[in-house]
CSV table of C-alpha atoms in Angstrom, one decimal:
chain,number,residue,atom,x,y,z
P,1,UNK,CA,57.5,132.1,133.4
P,2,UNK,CA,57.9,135.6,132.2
P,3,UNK,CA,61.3,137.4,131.0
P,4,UNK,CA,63.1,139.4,133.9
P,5,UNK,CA,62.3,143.3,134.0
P,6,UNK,CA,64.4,145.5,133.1
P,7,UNK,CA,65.4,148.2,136.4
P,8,UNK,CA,64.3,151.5,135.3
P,9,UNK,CA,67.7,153.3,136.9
P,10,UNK,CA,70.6,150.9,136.8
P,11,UNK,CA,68.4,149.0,133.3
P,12,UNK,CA,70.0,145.6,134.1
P,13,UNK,CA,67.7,142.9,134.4
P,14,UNK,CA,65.8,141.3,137.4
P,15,UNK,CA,63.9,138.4,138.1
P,16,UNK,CA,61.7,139.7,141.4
P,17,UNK,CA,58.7,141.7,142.0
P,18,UNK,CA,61.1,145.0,142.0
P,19,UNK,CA,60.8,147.7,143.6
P,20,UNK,CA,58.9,151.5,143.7
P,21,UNK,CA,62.1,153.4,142.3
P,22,UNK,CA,60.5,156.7,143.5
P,23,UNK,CA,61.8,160.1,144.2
P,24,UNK,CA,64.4,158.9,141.7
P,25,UNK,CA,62.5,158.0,138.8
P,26,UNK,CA,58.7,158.4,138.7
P,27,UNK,CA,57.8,154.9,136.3
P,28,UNK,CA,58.7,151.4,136.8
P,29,UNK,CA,60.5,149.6,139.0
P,30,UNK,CA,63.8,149.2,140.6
P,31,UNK,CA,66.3,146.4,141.1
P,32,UNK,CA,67.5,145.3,145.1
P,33,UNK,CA,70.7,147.0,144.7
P,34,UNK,CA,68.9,150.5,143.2
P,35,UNK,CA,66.3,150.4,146.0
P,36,UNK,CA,69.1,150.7,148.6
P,37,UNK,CA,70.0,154.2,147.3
P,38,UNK,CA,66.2,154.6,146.9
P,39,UNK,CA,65.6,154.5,150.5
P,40,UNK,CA,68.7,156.7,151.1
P,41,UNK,CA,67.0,159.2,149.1
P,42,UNK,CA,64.1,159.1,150.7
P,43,UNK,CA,65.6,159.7,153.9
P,44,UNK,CA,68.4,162.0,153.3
P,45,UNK,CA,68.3,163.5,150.2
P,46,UNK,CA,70.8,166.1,150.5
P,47,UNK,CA,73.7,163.1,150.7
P,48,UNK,CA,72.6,161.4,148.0
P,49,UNK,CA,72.7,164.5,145.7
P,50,UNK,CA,75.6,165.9,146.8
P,51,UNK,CA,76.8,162.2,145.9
P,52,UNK,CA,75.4,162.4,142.7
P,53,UNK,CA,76.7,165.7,142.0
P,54,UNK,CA,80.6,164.2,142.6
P,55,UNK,CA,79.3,161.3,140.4
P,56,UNK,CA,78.6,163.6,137.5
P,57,UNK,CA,81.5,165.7,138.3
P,58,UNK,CA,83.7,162.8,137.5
P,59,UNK,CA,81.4,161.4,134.5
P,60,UNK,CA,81.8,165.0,132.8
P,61,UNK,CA,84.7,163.8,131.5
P,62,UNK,CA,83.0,161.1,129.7
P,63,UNK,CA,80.7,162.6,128.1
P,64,UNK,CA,77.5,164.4,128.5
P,65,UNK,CA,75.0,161.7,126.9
P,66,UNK,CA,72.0,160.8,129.3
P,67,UNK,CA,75.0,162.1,132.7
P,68,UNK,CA,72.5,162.1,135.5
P,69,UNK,CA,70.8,158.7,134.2
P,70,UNK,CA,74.6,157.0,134.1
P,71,UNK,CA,75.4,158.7,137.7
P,72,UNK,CA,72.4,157.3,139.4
P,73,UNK,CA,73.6,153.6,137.9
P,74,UNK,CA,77.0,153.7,139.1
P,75,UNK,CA,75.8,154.7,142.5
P,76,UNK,CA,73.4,152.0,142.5
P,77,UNK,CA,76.0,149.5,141.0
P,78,UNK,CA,78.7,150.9,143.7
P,79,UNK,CA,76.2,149.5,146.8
P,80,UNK,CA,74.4,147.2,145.6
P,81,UNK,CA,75.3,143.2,145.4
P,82,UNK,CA,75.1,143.2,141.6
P,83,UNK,CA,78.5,142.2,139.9
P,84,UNK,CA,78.3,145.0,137.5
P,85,UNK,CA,81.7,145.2,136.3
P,86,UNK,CA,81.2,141.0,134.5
P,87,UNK,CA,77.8,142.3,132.6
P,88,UNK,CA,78.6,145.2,131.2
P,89,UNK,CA,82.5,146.2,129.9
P,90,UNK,CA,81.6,150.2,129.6
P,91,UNK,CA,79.7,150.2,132.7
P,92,UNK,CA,82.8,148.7,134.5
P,93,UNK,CA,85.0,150.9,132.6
P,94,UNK,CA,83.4,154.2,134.1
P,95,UNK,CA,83.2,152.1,137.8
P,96,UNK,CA,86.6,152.6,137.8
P,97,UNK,CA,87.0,155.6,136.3
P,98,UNK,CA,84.6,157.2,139.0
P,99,UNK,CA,86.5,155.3,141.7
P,100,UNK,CA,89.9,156.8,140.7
P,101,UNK,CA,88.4,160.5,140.7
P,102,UNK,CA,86.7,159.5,144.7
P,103,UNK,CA,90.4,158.6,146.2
């Protein structure tokens, strides 16, 4: 049995075939929960980047390192099933952060 994959937008680890993460990323593959905002960017890409762009809004107050890379994995974790808030403490930490600035 080989080791899980690692998602090329969200980078958690998966243990299925994955998916084609493309017009987001343009190598690798994606998780489930990534390929639903995937397929939303495939068919209407003006929502998803005008969700991205209040994503990064928000993150600017973070911090600029790797922004649109960080965006595109909270939106992923946001929709998707995976509990990302028990893997990773800083990812859940800007989760919530980016749903206080959304309300």
């Amino acid at each position: 049995m080989s080791a899980p994959a690692a998602c090329r937008l969200c980078g958690l680890p998966y243990d299925r075939i994955g998916n084609n993460p493309a017009p987001l990323a343009t190598s690798g593959r994606c998780c489930d929960a990534c390929n639903e905002v995937v397929i939303e960017a495939r068919i209407d890409p003006a929502a998803l980047r005008l969700e991205l762009e209040r994503v990064t809004d928000a993150m600017l107050r973070i911090g600029p390192d790797q922004l649109q890379q960080a965006a595109l994995a909270a939106i992923c974790a946001s929709r998707g099933p995976v509990l990302w808030a028990q893997r990773q403490r800083e990812r859940a930490q800007l989760i919530a952060m980016i749903e206080r600035e959304g309300r």
